GROMACS .gro file of C-alpha atoms in nm:
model
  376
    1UNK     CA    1  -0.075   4.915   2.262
    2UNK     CA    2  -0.291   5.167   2.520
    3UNK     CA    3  -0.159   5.352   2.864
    4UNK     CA    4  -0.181   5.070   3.048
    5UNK     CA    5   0.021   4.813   2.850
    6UNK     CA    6   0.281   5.101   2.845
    7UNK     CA    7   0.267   5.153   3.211
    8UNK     CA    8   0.279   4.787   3.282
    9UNK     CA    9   0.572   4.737   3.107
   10UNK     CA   10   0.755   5.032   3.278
   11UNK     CA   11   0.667   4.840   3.622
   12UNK     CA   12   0.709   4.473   3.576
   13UNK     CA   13   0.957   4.375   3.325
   14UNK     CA   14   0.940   3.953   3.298
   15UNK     CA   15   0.981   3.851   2.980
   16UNK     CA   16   0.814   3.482   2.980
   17UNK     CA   17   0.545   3.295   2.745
   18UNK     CA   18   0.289   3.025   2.843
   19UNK     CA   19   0.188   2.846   2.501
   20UNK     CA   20  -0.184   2.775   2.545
   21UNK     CA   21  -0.225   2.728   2.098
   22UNK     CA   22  -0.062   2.393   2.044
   23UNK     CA   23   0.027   2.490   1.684
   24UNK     CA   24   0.285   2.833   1.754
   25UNK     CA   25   0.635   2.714   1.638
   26UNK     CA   26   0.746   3.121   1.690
   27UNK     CA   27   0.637   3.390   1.913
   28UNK     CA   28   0.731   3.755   1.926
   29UNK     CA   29   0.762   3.895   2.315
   30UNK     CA   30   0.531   4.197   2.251
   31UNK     CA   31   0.694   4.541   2.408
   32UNK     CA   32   0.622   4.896   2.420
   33UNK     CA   33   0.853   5.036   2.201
   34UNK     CA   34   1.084   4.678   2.218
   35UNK     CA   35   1.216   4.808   2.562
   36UNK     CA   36   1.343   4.603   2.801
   37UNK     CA   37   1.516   4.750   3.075
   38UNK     CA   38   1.849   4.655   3.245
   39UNK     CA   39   1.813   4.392   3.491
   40UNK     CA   40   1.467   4.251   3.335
   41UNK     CA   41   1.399   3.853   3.426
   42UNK     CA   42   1.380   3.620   3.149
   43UNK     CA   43   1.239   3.294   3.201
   44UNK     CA   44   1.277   3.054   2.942
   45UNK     CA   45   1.066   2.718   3.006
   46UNK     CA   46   1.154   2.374   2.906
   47UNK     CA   47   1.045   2.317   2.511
   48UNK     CA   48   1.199   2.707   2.447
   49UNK     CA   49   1.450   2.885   2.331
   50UNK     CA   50   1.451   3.272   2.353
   51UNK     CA   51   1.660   3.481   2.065
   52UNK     CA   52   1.755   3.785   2.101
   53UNK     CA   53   1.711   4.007   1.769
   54UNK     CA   54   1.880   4.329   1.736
   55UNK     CA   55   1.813   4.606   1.448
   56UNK     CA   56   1.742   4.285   1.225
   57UNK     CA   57   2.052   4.047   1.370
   58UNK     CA   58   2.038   3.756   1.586
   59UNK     CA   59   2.253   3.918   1.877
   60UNK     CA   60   2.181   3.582   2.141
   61UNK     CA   61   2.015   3.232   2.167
   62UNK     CA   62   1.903   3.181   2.589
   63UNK     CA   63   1.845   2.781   2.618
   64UNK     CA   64   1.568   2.684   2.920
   65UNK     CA   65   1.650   2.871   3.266
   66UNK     CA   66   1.579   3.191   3.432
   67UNK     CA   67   1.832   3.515   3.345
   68UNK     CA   68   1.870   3.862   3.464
   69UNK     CA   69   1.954   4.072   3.184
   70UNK     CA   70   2.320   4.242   3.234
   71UNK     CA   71   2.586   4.299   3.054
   72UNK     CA   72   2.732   3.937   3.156
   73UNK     CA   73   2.446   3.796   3.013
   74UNK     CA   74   2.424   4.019   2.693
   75UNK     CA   75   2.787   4.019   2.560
   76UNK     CA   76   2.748   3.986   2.181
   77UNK     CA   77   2.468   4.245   2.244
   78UNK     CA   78   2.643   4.471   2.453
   79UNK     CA   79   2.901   4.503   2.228
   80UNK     CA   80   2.627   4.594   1.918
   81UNK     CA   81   2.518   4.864   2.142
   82UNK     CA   82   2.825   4.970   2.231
   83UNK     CA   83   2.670   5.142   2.562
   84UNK     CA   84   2.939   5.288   2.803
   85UNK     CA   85   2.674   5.285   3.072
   86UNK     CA   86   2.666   4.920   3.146
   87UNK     CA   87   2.260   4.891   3.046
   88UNK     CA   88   2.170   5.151   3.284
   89UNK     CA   89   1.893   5.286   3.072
   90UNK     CA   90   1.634   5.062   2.852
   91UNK     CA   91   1.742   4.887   2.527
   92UNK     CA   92   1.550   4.787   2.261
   93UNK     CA   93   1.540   4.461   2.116
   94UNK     CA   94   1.283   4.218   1.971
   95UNK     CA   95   1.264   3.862   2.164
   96UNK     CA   96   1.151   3.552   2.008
   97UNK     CA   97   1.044   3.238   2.198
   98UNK     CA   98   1.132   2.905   1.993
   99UNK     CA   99   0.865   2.594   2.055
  100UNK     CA  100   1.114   2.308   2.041
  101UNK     CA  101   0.879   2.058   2.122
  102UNK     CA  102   0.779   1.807   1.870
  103UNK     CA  103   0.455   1.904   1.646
  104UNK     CA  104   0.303   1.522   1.598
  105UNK     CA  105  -0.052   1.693   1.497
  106UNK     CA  106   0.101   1.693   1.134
  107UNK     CA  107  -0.038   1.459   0.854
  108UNK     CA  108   0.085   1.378   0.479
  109UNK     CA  109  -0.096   1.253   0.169
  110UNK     CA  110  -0.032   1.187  -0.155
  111UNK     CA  111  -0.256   1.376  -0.445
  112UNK     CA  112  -0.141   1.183  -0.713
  113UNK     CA  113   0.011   0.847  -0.752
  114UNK     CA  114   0.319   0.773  -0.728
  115UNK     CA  115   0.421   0.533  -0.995
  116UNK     CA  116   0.665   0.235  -0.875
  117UNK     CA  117   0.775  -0.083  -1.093
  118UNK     CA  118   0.704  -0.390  -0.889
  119UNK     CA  119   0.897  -0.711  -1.022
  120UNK     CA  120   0.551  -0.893  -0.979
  121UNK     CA  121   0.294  -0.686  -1.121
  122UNK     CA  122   0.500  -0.436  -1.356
  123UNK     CA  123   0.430  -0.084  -1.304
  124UNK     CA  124   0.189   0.003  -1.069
  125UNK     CA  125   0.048   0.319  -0.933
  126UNK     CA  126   0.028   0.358  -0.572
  127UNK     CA  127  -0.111   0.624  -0.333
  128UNK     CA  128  -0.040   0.626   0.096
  129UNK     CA  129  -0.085   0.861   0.360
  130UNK     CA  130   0.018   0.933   0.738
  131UNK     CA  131   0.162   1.141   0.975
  132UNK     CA  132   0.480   1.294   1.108
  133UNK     CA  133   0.625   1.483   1.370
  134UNK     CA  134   0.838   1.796   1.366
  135UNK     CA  135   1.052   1.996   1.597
  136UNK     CA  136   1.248   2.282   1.579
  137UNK     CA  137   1.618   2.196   1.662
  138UNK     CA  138   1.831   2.534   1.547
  139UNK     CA  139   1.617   2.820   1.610
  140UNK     CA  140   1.851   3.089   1.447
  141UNK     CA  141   1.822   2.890   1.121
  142UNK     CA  142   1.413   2.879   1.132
  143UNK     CA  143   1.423   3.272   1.219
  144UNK     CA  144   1.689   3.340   0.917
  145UNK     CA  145   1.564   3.110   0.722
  146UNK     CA  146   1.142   3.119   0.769
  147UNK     CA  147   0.964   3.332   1.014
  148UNK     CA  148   1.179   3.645   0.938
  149UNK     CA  149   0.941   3.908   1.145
  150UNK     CA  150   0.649   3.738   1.105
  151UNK     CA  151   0.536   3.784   1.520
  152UNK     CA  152   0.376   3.431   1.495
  153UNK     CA  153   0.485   3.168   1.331
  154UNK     CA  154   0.213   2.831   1.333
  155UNK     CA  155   0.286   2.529   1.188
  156UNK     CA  156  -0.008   2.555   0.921
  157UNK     CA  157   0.264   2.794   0.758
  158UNK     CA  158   0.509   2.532   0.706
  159UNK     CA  159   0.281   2.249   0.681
  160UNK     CA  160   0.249   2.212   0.312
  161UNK     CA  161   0.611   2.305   0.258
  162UNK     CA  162   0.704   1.996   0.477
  163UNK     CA  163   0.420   1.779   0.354
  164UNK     CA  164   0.521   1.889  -0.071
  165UNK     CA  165   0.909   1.791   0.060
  166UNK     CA  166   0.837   1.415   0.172
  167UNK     CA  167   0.573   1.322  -0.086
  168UNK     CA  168   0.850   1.414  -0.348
  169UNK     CA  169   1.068   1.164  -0.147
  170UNK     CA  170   0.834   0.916  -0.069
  171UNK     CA  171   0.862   0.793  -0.419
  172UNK     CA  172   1.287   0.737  -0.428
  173UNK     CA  173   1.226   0.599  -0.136
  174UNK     CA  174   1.014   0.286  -0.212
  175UNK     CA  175   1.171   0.220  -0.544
  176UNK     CA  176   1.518   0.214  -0.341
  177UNK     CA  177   1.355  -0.012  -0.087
  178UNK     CA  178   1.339  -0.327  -0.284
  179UNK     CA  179   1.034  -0.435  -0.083
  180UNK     CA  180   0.759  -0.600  -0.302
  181UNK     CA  181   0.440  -0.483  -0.360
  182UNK     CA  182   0.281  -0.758  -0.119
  183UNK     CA  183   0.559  -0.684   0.164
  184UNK     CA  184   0.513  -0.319   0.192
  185UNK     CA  185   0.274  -0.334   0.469
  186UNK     CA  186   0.548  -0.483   0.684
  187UNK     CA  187   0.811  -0.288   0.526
  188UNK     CA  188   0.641   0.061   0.665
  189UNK     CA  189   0.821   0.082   0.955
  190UNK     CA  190   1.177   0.085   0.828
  191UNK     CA  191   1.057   0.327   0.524
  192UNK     CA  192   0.932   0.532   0.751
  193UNK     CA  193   1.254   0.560   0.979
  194UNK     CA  194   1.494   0.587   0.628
  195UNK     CA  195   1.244   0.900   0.511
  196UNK     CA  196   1.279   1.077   0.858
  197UNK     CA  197   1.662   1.061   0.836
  198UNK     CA  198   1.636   1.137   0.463
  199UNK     CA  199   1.424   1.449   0.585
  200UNK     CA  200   1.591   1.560   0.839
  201UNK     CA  201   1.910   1.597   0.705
  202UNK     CA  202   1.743   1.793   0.405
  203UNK     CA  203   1.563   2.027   0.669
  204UNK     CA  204   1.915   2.131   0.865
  205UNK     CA  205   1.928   2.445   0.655
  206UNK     CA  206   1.609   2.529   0.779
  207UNK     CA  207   1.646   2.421   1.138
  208UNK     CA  208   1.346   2.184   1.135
  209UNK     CA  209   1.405   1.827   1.226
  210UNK     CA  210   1.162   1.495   1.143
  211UNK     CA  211   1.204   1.272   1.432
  212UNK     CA  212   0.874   1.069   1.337
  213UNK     CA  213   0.753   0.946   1.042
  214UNK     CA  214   0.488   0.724   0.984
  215UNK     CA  215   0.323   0.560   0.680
  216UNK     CA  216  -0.054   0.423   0.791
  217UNK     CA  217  -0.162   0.308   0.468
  218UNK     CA  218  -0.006   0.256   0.095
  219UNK     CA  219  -0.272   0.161  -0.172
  220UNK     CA  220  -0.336   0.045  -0.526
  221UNK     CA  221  -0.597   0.140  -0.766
  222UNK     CA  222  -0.894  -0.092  -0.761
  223UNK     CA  223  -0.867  -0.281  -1.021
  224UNK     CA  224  -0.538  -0.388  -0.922
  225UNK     CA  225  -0.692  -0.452  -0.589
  226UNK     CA  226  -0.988  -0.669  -0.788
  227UNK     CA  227  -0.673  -0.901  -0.931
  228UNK     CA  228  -0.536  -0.966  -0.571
  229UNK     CA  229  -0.860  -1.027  -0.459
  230UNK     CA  230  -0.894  -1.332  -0.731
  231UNK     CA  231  -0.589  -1.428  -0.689
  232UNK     CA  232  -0.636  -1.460  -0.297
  233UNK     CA  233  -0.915  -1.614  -0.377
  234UNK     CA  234  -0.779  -1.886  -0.596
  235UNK     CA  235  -0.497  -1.922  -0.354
  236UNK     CA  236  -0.770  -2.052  -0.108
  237UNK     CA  237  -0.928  -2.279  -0.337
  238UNK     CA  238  -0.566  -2.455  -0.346
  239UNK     CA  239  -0.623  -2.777  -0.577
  240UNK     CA  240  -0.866  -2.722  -0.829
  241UNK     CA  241  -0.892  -3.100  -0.953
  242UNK     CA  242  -0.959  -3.170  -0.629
  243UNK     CA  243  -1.238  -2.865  -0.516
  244UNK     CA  244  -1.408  -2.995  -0.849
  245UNK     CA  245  -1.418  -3.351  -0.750
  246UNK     CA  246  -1.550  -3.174  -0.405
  247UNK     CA  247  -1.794  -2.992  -0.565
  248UNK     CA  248  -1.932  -3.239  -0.817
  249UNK     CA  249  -1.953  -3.510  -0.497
  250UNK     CA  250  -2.197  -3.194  -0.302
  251UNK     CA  251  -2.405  -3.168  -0.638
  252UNK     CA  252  -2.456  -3.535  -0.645
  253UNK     CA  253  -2.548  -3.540  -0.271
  254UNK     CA  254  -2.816  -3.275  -0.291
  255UNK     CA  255  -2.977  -3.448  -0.620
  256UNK     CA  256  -3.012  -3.789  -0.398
  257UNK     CA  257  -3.146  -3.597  -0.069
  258UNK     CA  258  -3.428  -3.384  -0.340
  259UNK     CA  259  -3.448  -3.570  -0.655
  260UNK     CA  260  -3.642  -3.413  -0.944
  261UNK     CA  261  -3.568  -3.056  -0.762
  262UNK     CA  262  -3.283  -2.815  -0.881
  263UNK     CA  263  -2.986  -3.072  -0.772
  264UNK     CA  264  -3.026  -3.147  -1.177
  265UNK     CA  265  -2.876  -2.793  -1.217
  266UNK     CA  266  -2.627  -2.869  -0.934
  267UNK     CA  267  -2.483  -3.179  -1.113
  268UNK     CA  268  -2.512  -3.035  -1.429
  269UNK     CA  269  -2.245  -2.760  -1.272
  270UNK     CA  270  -2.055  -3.013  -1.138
  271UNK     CA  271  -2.019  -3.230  -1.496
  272UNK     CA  272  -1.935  -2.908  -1.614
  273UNK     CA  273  -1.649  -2.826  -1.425
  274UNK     CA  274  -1.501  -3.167  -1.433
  275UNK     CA  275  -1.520  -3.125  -1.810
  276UNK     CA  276  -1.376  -2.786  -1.799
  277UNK     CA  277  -1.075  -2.973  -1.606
  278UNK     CA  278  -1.080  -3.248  -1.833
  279UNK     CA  279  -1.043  -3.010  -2.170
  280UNK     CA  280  -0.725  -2.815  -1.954
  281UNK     CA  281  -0.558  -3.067  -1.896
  282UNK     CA  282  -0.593  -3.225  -2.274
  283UNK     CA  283  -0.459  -2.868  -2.331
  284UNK     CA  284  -0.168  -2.911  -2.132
  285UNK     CA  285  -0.035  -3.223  -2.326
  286UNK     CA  286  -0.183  -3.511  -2.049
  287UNK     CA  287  -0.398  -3.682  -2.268
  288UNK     CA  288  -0.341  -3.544  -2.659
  289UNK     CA  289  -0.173  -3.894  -2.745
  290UNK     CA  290  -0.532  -4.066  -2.706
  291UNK     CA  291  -0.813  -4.027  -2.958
  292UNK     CA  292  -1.145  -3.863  -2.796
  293UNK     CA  293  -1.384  -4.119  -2.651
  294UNK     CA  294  -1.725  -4.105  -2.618
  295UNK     CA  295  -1.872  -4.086  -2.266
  296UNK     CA  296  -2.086  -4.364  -2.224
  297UNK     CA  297  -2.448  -4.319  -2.195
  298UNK     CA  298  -2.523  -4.494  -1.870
  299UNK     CA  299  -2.333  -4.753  -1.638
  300UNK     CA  300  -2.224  -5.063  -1.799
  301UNK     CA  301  -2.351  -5.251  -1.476
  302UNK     CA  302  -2.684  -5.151  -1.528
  303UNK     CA  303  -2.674  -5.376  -1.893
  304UNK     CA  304  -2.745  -5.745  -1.895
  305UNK     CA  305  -2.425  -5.934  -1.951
  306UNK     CA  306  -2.360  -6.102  -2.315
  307UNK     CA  307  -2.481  -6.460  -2.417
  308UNK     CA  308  -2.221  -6.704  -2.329
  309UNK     CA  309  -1.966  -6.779  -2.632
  310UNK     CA  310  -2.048  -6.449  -2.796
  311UNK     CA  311  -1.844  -6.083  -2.787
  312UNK     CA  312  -2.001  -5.815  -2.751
  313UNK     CA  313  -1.875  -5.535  -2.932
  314UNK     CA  314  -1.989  -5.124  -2.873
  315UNK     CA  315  -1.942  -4.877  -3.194
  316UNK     CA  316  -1.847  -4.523  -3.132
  317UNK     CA  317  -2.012  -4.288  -3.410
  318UNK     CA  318  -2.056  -3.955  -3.395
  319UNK     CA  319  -1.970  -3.926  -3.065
  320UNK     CA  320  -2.238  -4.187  -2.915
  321UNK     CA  321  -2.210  -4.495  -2.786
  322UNK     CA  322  -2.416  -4.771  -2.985
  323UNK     CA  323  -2.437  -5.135  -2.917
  324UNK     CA  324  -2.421  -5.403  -2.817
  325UNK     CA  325  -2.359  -5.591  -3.165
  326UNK     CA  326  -2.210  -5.940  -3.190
  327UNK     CA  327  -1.924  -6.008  -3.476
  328UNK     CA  328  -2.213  -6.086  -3.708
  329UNK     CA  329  -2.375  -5.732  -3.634
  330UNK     CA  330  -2.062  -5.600  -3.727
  331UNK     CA  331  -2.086  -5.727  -4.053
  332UNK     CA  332  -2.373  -5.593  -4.130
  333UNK     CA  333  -2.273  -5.268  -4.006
  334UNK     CA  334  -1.947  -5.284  -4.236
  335UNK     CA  335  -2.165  -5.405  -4.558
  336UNK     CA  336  -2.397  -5.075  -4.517
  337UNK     CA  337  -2.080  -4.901  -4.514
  338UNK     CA  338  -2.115  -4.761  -4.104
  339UNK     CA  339  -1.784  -4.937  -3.967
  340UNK     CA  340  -1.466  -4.909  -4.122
  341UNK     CA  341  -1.139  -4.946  -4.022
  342UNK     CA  342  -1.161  -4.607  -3.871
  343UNK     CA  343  -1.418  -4.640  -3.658
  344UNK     CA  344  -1.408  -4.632  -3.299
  345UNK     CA  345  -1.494  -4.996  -3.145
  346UNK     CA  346  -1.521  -5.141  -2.756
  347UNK     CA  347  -1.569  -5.448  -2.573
  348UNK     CA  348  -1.499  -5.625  -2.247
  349UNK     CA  349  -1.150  -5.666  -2.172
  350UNK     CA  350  -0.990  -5.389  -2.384
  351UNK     CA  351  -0.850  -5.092  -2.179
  352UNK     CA  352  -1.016  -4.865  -2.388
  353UNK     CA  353  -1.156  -4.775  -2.746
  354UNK     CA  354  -0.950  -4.856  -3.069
  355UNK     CA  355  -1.030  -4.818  -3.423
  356UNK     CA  356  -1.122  -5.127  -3.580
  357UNK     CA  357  -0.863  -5.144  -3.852
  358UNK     CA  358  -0.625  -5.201  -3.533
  359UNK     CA  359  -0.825  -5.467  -3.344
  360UNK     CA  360  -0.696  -5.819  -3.507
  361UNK     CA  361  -1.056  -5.976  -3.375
  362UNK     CA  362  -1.209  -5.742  -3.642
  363UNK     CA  363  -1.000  -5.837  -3.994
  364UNK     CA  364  -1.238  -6.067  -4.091
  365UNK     CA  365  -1.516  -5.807  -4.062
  366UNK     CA  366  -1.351  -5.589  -4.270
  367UNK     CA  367  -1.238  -5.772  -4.513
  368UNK     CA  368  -1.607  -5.918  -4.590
  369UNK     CA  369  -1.657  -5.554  -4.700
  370UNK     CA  370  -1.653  -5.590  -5.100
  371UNK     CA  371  -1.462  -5.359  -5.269
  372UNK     CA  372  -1.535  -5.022  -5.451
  373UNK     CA  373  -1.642  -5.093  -5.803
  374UNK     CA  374  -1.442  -4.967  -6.102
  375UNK     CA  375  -1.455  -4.657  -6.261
  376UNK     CA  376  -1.696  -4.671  -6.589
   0.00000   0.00000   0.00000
């Protein structure tokens, strides 16, 4: 400090500060010397709190207002001195001015995920980030406890202190929620308030209080955020029999608006899929009591109806459709050995396809089958 810092402070003895950083949690008044003589003005502004520190004690704490330093004012620090003069000459003492404003410039992040068992998806690894707010609300605890003589105290100093603290909470916390993994977002709120108590009572030794604490974002890992997308995604499909039937009728419209185009490939998608549901639901137990039946070929109205007095009877082999035969037909076809009881047979009026050896109309076809000859 030069000659005129030292002569200044022999003239004019306010002891004030005007915070212009934004980030200063803990100021030291500088002094010549740490003199301050008797009768000195000390204005402390709203947001402060002055402390008094005396050959390394806290002697007093001043609260917003201005003060003239006496003896009335200075009685715990009086009696450390032990002056018999009543402060008629200088003392020496170091003054610290408190910020106890809130400090909401302050963010939090997880590095690593934090691991959290969700009844819906298992185990799942999580990461979130935000902000919080912090305020000095015992200032002989923070001076004790952190600045010690350290003549300015910012908040980058006890940043990643404070932000190390709550991520090693964060996790307790959303286990003990009970919130799903779907709900959190609406949960944040109330976490947020729970973790700023939680904090704050944690910080009293220190003097530091959380009044704010706010989560902006908790996330998965992208692959878990691929399976919410499908499932979203199937969740807005809704009835898959019917979106098939849906899509199958669209393929079918755009083949008759641009026949011999690519509304084959359309319908061929759409045959597909109904299949597909067809197959899942055989699966599923809805239709395993029925033998397989051959799709027919083509419509049935598109065939010339049968000759008056005669049935007309379709064969299933090898999964195609082949007919029409009359009873005679049949015959024939049971002679050469290609209908036998087991065989898959159709005609107008059944409700669907049977094997032969159950269709009485057919006995007599069978049995004109001669039997196998004896062994030699």
């Amino acid at each position: 400090m030069g000659l005129m810092d030292k002569l200044r402070g022999e003239l004019i003895d306010i002891i004030e500060w005007l915070d212009d950083s934004r980030d200063t949690m803990v100021w030291r008044f500088p002094r010549y010397q740490n003199e301050i003589k008797m009768g000195a003005k000390l204005v402390v502004r709203e947001s402060q709190t002055a402390v008094f520190v005396n050959e390394g004690k806290i002697a007093d704490v001043f609260e917003p207002g201005t003060y003239t330093l006496e003896t009335r004012n200075l009685p715990i620090l009086s009696t450390l001195k032990g002056w018999k003069y009543g402060f008629n000459s200088p003392f020496k003492a170091e003054v610290y001015f408190v910020n106890t404003r809130q400090f909401t410039d302050m963010k939090w992040g997880t590095q690593n995920p934090v691991i959290l068992r969700d009844a819906e998806f298992g185990v799942v690894r999580v990461r979130a980030f935000g902000a919080f707010a912090a305020r000095v609300v015992d200032a002989s605890r923070l001076l004790r406890e952190l600045v010690g003589t350290d003549p300015q105290f910012r908040t980058e100093e006890v940043q990643e202190y404070l932000r190390q603290l709550m991520v090693g909470r964060l996790g307790g916390a959303l286990a003990t929620a009970g919130v799903p993994l779907l709900d959190l977002a609406a949960h944040q709120d109330a976490i947020g308030r729970r973790l700023a108590a939680v904090l704050t009572e944690e910080l009293a030794e220190v003097g530091i209080a959380i009044p704010k604490f706010v989560i902006e974002n908790v996330s998965v890992p992208p692959e878990v955020e691929q399976a919410l997308d499908k499932r979203t995604s199937m969740g807005a499909v809704g009835d898959l029999d019917r979106y098939t039937r849906f899509q199958a009728a669209n393929a079918m419209e755009a083949a008759a608006n641009n026949p011999g185009g690519e509304a084959g490939a359309g319908i061929g998608l759409g045959l597909g899929m109904a299949m597909g549901q067809q197959m899942a639901r055989s699966m599923g137990g809805g239709a395993a009591t029925q033998p397989p039946q051959p799709a027919p070929a083509q419509s049935a109205a598109a065939e010339p109806p049968p000759l008056p007095g005669q049935a007309q009877w379709y064969v299933g082999v090898g999964g195609q459709r082949q007919g029409p035969y009359d009873l005679g037909a049949l015959a024939e076809q049971a002679n050469a050995g290609a209908l036998d009881a087991d065989t898959l047979v159709w005609r107008t009026g059944m409700a669907q396809w049977q094997p032969a050896g159950q269709v009485p109309e057919l006995a007599s076809v069978l049995a004109s089958v001669p039997p196998p000859l004896p062994p030699q």
